[in-house]
Coordinates of C-alpha atoms in Angstrom, one line a residue:
M329 CA -15.4 1.3 -20.9
R330 CA -17.5 -0.2 -18.1
E331 CA -17.7 1.1 -14.6
V332 CA -16.2 -1.4 -12.1
A333 CA -17.1 -2.1 -8.5
V334 CA -15.5 -4.0 -5.6
L335 CA -17.7 -6.9 -4.8
G336 CA -15.6 -8.7 -2.2
I337 CA -12.6 -8.3 0.1
G338 CA -10.4 -10.6 2.2
Q339 CA -7.2 -10.5 4.1
T340 CA -5.0 -12.5 6.5
P341 CA -3.3 -11.2 9.7
I342 CA 0.2 -9.9 9.0
E343 CA 2.6 -12.0 11.1
E344 CA 5.5 -14.4 10.8
H345 CA 3.4 -17.3 9.5
W346 CA 6.0 -20.1 9.9
E347 CA 3.3 -22.8 9.7
K348 CA 1.8 -21.6 6.4
S349 CA 3.1 -21.7 2.9
L350 CA 2.8 -19.0 0.3
R351 CA -0.1 -20.8 -1.4
V352 CA -1.9 -21.3 1.9
L353 CA -1.6 -17.6 2.8
A354 CA -2.8 -16.5 -0.7
G355 CA -5.6 -19.0 -0.6
E356 CA -6.9 -17.8 2.8
A357 CA -7.2 -14.3 1.5
A358 CA -8.6 -15.3 -1.9
L359 CA -11.3 -17.6 -0.4
A360 CA -12.3 -14.9 2.1
A361 CA -12.8 -12.4 -0.7
L362 CA -14.8 -14.9 -2.7
Q363 CA -17.0 -15.7 0.3
D364 CA -17.5 -12.0 1.0
A365 CA -18.5 -11.5 -2.7
G366 CA -20.9 -14.5 -2.5
I367 CA -19.4 -16.3 -5.5
T368 CA -17.3 -19.4 -6.3
R369 CA -16.0 -18.7 -9.8
V370 CA -14.0 -16.0 -11.5
D371 CA -12.8 -15.4 -15.0
G372 CA -9.3 -14.2 -14.1
V373 CA -6.8 -14.2 -11.3
F374 CA -4.2 -11.5 -10.9
V375 CA -1.4 -12.0 -8.4
G376 CA 0.8 -9.2 -7.1
N377 CA 4.1 -10.4 -5.5
M378 CA 7.7 -9.2 -5.5
M379 CA 10.1 -11.9 -4.2
A380 CA 8.5 -15.4 -4.3
G381 CA 11.1 -16.5 -6.9
S382 CA 14.0 -16.0 -4.4
A383 CA 12.3 -16.1 -1.0
N384 CA 10.0 -19.0 -1.7
Q385 CA 11.6 -20.6 -4.8
Q386 CA 8.3 -20.3 -6.6
Q387 CA 7.3 -18.5 -9.7
Q388 CA 4.2 -19.1 -12.0
L389 CA 2.1 -17.6 -9.2
G390 CA -1.0 -17.1 -11.3
A391 CA -1.5 -20.8 -12.0
Y392 CA -0.1 -21.7 -8.5
I393 CA -2.7 -19.8 -6.7
A394 CA -5.6 -20.5 -9.1
D395 CA -5.0 -24.2 -8.8
W396 CA -4.9 -24.1 -5.0
V397 CA -8.2 -22.2 -4.5
G398 CA -10.1 -24.3 -7.1
L399 CA -10.1 -21.8 -9.9
R400 CA -8.4 -24.0 -12.5
Y401 CA -8.9 -22.9 -16.2
A402 CA -9.2 -19.2 -15.2
D403 CA -7.0 -16.7 -16.9
A404 CA -4.2 -16.2 -14.4
M405 CA -1.0 -14.1 -14.2
H406 CA 1.7 -12.8 -11.8
I407 CA 2.6 -9.1 -11.9
E408 CA 5.7 -7.6 -10.2
T409 CA 6.5 -3.9 -9.8
A410 CA 8.5 -4.1 -6.5
C411 CA 6.5 -2.8 -3.5
S412 CA 3.7 -1.6 -5.8
S413 CA 3.0 -5.1 -7.1
G414 CA -0.3 -5.4 -5.3
S415 CA -1.7 -2.2 -6.9
A416 CA -0.3 -3.1 -10.3
A417 CA -2.2 -6.4 -10.1
F418 CA -5.3 -4.6 -9.1
R419 CA -4.9 -2.1 -12.0
A420 CA -4.4 -4.9 -14.5
A421 CA -7.6 -6.7 -13.3
L422 CA -9.5 -3.4 -13.3
M423 CA -8.5 -2.8 -17.0
A424 CA -9.6 -6.3 -17.9
V425 CA -13.0 -5.9 -16.4
A426 CA -13.5 -2.3 -17.5
S427 CA -12.7 -3.3 -21.1
G428 CA -15.1 -6.2 -21.1
V429 CA -12.5 -8.9 -21.6
L430 CA -13.4 -10.4 -18.2
D431 CA -16.6 -10.1 -16.1
V432 CA -15.2 -11.2 -12.8
A433 CA -11.6 -10.8 -11.6
L434 CA -9.9 -11.9 -8.4
V435 CA -6.8 -9.9 -7.3
V436 CA -4.5 -11.4 -4.7
G437 CA -1.5 -9.7 -3.2
V438 CA 0.8 -12.0 -1.3
E439 CA 4.3 -12.0 0.3
K440 CA 6.0 -14.7 2.4
M441 CA 9.1 -13.1 3.9
S442 CA 9.9 -14.8 7.2
D443 CA 11.2 -18.0 5.6
S444 CA 14.3 -16.2 4.5
P445 CA 17.1 -14.7 6.6
G446 CA 16.9 -11.0 7.1
D447 CA 20.0 -10.2 5.1
E448 CA 18.6 -12.1 2.1
I449 CA 15.4 -10.1 2.3
T450 CA 17.4 -6.9 2.5
A451 CA 19.3 -7.9 -0.6
E452 CA 16.1 -8.8 -2.4
L453 CA 14.5 -5.5 -1.5
A454 CA 17.5 -3.8 -2.9
T455 CA 16.6 -5.2 -6.4
A456 CA 13.9 -2.5 -6.5
A457 CA 16.8 0.0 -6.7
D458 CA 19.2 0.6 -9.6
A459 CA 21.5 -2.5 -9.8
D460 CA 24.2 -0.5 -11.6
W461 CA 24.2 2.8 -9.8
E462 CA 22.8 2.1 -6.3
S463 CA 22.8 -1.5 -5.0
A464 CA 26.1 -2.4 -6.7
Y465 CA 27.7 0.1 -4.3
G466 CA 26.2 -1.5 -1.2
V467 CA 23.4 1.0 -0.8
S468 CA 20.4 -0.7 0.9
F469 CA 16.8 0.4 0.4
V470 CA 16.8 1.8 4.0
A471 CA 20.0 3.8 3.2
L472 CA 18.4 5.4 0.1
N473 CA 15.5 6.6 2.2
A474 CA 17.8 7.8 4.9
L475 CA 19.7 9.9 2.4
I476 CA 16.4 11.4 1.2
M477 CA 15.3 12.1 4.8
R478 CA 18.6 13.6 5.8
R479 CA 18.5 16.0 2.8
Y480 CA 14.8 16.9 3.5
M481 CA 15.6 17.8 7.1
H482 CA 18.6 19.9 6.0
E483 CA 16.6 21.6 3.3
Y484 CA 13.5 22.5 5.3
G485 CA 14.8 22.7 8.9
W486 CA 12.9 19.8 10.4
R487 CA 14.3 17.7 13.2
H488 CA 14.0 14.0 13.5
E489 CA 11.5 14.1 16.4
H490 CA 9.1 16.1 14.2
F491 CA 8.4 12.9 12.2
A492 CA 7.2 11.0 15.3
P493 CA 3.5 11.7 14.8
F494 CA 3.4 9.7 11.6
S495 CA 4.4 6.5 13.4
I496 CA 2.4 7.4 16.5
N497 CA -0.7 7.8 14.4
S498 CA -0.2 4.4 12.6
H499 CA 0.4 2.5 15.9
Q500 CA -2.7 4.1 17.5
N501 CA -4.9 3.1 14.5
A502 CA -3.4 -0.5 14.4
L503 CA -4.7 -1.1 17.9
H504 CA -8.2 -1.5 16.4
N505 CA -7.2 -3.6 13.4
P506 CA -7.2 -7.4 14.2
Y507 CA -5.1 -8.0 11.0
A508 CA -2.3 -5.6 12.0
R509 CA 1.2 -6.8 12.9
F510 CA 1.5 -4.6 16.0
H511 CA -1.1 -3.8 18.7
S512 CA 0.8 -1.6 21.0
P513 CA 0.7 2.2 21.2
L514 CA 3.8 4.3 20.5
T515 CA 4.9 7.4 22.5
Q516 CA 7.0 10.3 21.5
Q517 CA 9.7 9.2 24.0
E518 CA 9.7 5.6 22.6
Y519 CA 10.1 7.0 19.1
E520 CA 13.0 9.1 20.0
K521 CA 14.8 6.4 21.9
A522 CA 14.4 3.7 19.3
P523 CA 17.6 2.1 18.0
M524 CA 19.0 3.8 14.9
V525 CA 19.0 1.7 11.7
T526 CA 20.6 4.1 9.2
P527 CA 20.7 7.7 10.4
P528 CA 18.4 9.5 10.6
I529 CA 16.0 6.5 10.1
N530 CA 15.5 4.6 13.3
L531 CA 13.4 1.5 14.0
M532 CA 10.2 3.5 14.5
D533 CA 10.6 5.3 11.2
A534 CA 10.6 2.0 9.2
S535 CA 7.9 -0.5 8.4
P536 CA 8.3 -4.1 9.6
M537 CA 8.8 -7.2 7.5
G538 CA 5.9 -9.7 7.6
D539 CA 3.9 -12.4 5.8
G540 CA 0.4 -11.7 4.6
A541 CA -2.1 -11.8 1.8
A542 CA -5.1 -9.6 0.8
A543 CA -7.6 -10.1 -2.0
V544 CA -10.3 -8.2 -3.9
V545 CA -13.1 -9.3 -6.3
L546 CA -14.0 -6.9 -9.1
V547 CA -17.1 -6.9 -11.3
P548 CA -18.8 -4.4 -13.6
V549 CA -21.2 -2.1 -11.9
E550 CA -23.9 -3.1 -14.4
H551 CA -23.7 -6.7 -13.1
L552 CA -24.1 -6.0 -9.4
H553 CA -27.7 -7.0 -9.5
R554 CA -26.6 -10.6 -10.1
Y555 CA -24.9 -10.8 -6.7
P556 CA -25.8 -10.7 -3.1
P557 CA -26.4 -7.0 -2.0
K558 CA -23.4 -5.2 -0.5
P559 CA -22.6 -1.6 0.1
R560 CA -21.5 -0.4 -3.3
V561 CA -17.9 0.8 -3.7
R562 CA -16.9 1.9 -7.2
V563 CA -13.4 2.3 -8.6
A564 CA -13.5 6.0 -9.6
A565 CA -9.9 6.3 -10.9
S566 CA -6.7 4.3 -11.6
A567 CA -3.5 6.0 -12.6
A568 CA 0.2 5.0 -12.7
A569 CA 3.4 6.8 -13.4
T570 CA 7.2 6.1 -13.2
D571 CA 10.3 8.1 -12.4
T572 CA 14.0 7.3 -12.7
I573 CA 14.8 4.1 -10.8
A574 CA 18.0 5.7 -9.4
V575 CA 17.3 8.5 -6.9
A576 CA 20.4 10.4 -7.9
S577 CA 19.2 10.6 -11.5
R578 CA 16.1 12.6 -10.6
R579 CA 16.0 16.4 -11.2
D580 CA 14.7 16.7 -7.6
A581 CA 15.3 13.9 -5.1
L582 CA 12.8 15.6 -2.6
W583 CA 9.8 15.5 -4.9
L584 CA 7.9 12.3 -5.8
R585 CA 7.2 13.2 -9.4
A586 CA 5.5 9.9 -10.1
A587 CA 3.2 10.4 -7.1
E588 CA 2.3 13.9 -8.3
R589 CA 1.5 12.7 -11.9
S590 CA -0.5 9.6 -10.9
A591 CA -2.5 11.6 -8.3
R592 CA -3.3 14.4 -10.8
Q593 CA -4.4 11.8 -13.4
A594 CA -6.6 10.1 -10.7
Y595 CA -8.1 13.3 -9.6
A596 CA -9.0 14.2 -13.2
Q597 CA -10.5 10.8 -13.8
A598 CA -12.6 10.9 -10.7
G599 CA -13.6 14.6 -11.0
V600 CA -12.3 15.4 -7.5
G601 CA -9.4 17.2 -5.9
P602 CA -7.4 16.7 -2.7
E603 CA -10.0 18.6 -0.7
D604 CA -12.6 15.9 -1.6
I605 CA -10.6 12.9 -0.3
D606 CA -12.0 11.6 3.0
V607 CA -9.4 9.0 3.7
F608 CA -5.9 8.4 2.3
E609 CA -4.0 5.1 2.6
L610 CA -0.5 6.2 1.7
H611 CA 2.7 4.2 1.5
D612 CA 4.4 4.9 4.8
A613 CA 7.3 2.4 4.3
F614 CA 9.4 5.2 6.0
T615 CA 8.1 8.3 7.7
I616 CA 9.8 10.5 5.1
M617 CA 7.6 8.9 2.4
S618 CA 4.5 9.9 4.3
A619 CA 5.6 13.6 4.2
L620 CA 6.6 13.4 0.5
S621 CA 3.4 11.7 -0.5
L622 CA 1.2 14.2 1.3
E623 CA 3.1 17.0 -0.5
A624 CA 3.1 15.4 -4.0
C625 CA -0.6 14.7 -3.8
G626 CA -1.6 18.2 -2.9
F627 CA -2.4 17.8 0.8
A628 CA 0.5 19.9 2.0
E629 CA 2.8 22.6 0.7
R630 CA 6.3 21.6 -0.4
G631 CA 8.4 20.9 2.7
Q632 CA 5.4 21.1 5.1
G633 CA 4.3 17.5 5.2
P634 CA 5.4 17.0 8.8
R635 CA 3.3 20.0 9.9
L636 CA 0.1 18.1 9.0
A637 CA 1.2 15.3 11.4
L638 CA 2.3 17.7 14.1
E639 CA -1.1 19.5 14.0
G640 CA -3.1 16.3 14.2
E641 CA -4.6 16.6 10.7
I642 CA -3.7 13.1 9.7
Q643 CA -5.6 11.5 12.6
I644 CA -9.1 10.1 12.5
G645 CA -11.3 13.2 12.6
G646 CA -8.5 15.4 11.0
R647 CA -8.5 17.0 7.6
I648 CA -6.9 14.1 5.8
P649 CA -6.9 10.8 7.9
I650 CA -4.1 8.5 6.8
C651 CA -3.1 4.9 7.6
T652 CA -6.4 4.4 9.3
R653 CA -5.8 0.7 9.9
G654 CA -2.2 1.0 10.9
G655 CA -0.5 1.7 7.6
L656 CA 2.7 -0.1 6.6
K657 CA 4.4 1.0 9.8
A658 CA 2.0 -0.9 12.2
R659 CA -0.3 -3.0 10.1
G660 CA 2.9 -4.3 8.4
H661 CA 4.4 -4.3 4.9
P662 CA 4.4 -7.7 3.2
V663 CA 5.7 -5.9 0.1
G664 CA 3.8 -7.4 -2.8
A665 CA 0.6 -7.6 -0.8
T666 CA 0.6 -4.0 0.6
G667 CA -1.2 -2.3 -2.3
V668 CA -4.1 -4.8 -1.9
Y669 CA -4.2 -4.3 1.8
Q670 CA -4.6 -0.6 1.2
I671 CA -7.5 -1.1 -1.1
V672 CA -9.2 -3.5 1.3
E673 CA -8.9 -0.9 4.0
V674 CA -10.3 1.9 1.9
V675 CA -13.2 -0.3 1.0
Q676 CA -13.8 -1.1 4.7
Q677 CA -14.0 2.7 5.3
L678 CA -16.4 3.4 2.5
R679 CA -18.6 0.4 3.5
G680 CA -18.6 1.7 7.1
E681 CA -16.8 -1.4 8.4
A682 CA -13.7 0.1 9.9
G683 CA -14.9 -0.1 13.5
A684 CA -13.1 2.2 16.0
T685 CA -11.1 3.8 13.2
Q686 CA -14.1 4.6 11.0
V687 CA -13.9 8.0 9.3
E688 CA -17.4 9.4 9.8
G689 CA -19.2 10.0 6.6
A690 CA -16.4 8.7 4.4
K691 CA -17.5 8.7 0.7
I692 CA -14.3 9.0 -1.2
G693 CA -11.0 7.2 -0.5
M694 CA -7.6 7.1 -2.1
T695 CA -4.7 4.7 -2.0
Q696 CA -1.2 5.2 -3.2
N697 CA 1.3 2.4 -3.5
I698 CA 5.0 3.1 -4.1
G699 CA 7.4 0.8 -5.9
G700 CA 11.1 1.3 -5.2
S701 CA 12.2 4.7 -3.9
G702 CA 9.4 6.4 -5.9
S703 CA 10.1 4.9 -9.3
N704 CA 6.7 3.2 -9.8
I705 CA 3.7 4.8 -8.1
I706 CA 0.1 3.7 -8.5
T707 CA -2.9 5.8 -7.3
H708 CA -6.5 4.6 -7.0
I709 CA -9.6 6.5 -6.0
F710 CA -12.8 4.8 -4.7
R711 CA -16.3 6.2 -4.2
A712 CA -19.1 4.9 -2.1
D713 CA -22.6 5.1 -3.7

């Protein structure tokens, strides 16, 4: 197997892009990544997207995007694993390049959500849950996370206000990210007074809907000499795991088993442990998921995830900085694109291009992208040469 490096990255701002179509959004990110890589051709195009078939009435996204950006005749495909679709597309491209099947691969994560009414998007998001045992009974994706959070608070004695630092940290970091959806700080008081969505989840616990696209170019490390010089960022590990799609079917609803398994596999592949990770882009779709991810990946003891946030350890300069460009909460969560945004942001950190949110001396970064309520979780580790 060949070692693989990230040659180029690109992204669009996350907004309500009323004036842009799905293909235009994807094309902007793809062309930015190609320009950053200093190339014009690729062998394969891998597209991560969750809901284009319903929200945009468009499938066949591999050919759709390859055609638009002038990459006709390239191998191209669309990959869907709910909210982890972006990372799944990246993993597929990585395996193609590492195996020698392709030499240059373009990964594009894209989601165009604002064209559909909010209730339709909510219904579409619910397709990531179990159709027979969850969504058929009217349980929304937010409600599932609210049930998990309520049980977590009961089990470990945390109060709702203890989760505020997760959202406050994300909003503070997003101030310095020009691609983020929100550029306003959040206070403890604003968090506590936010409108309730599904108790105990309020508006400041949940990530916002948005349109956006991000892209990455992958090449074998052995071919880097062929391209314009860039700070080298290698893919040190890629691992994926699944759990039951229905939360109630799990042995333990308060433990992300798929996160634990994929993180352990990734640590083993990269030859590192949690103590070696300099920056972690986790999947903070809801504040409860931040706590559960930190615990499952070995950064906090079980039931103690909020303590890391309360003690400032998740901030820039803390023990394990998370969501350094705003995370899903403040950068935004265009679901099928989120995993690629996370990868772009870790690459920025390892290249030293994160500006005011740069983690000093960052050499090893990790991303973790969650599909469903923890049913499909993909973990990647990156290393700066």
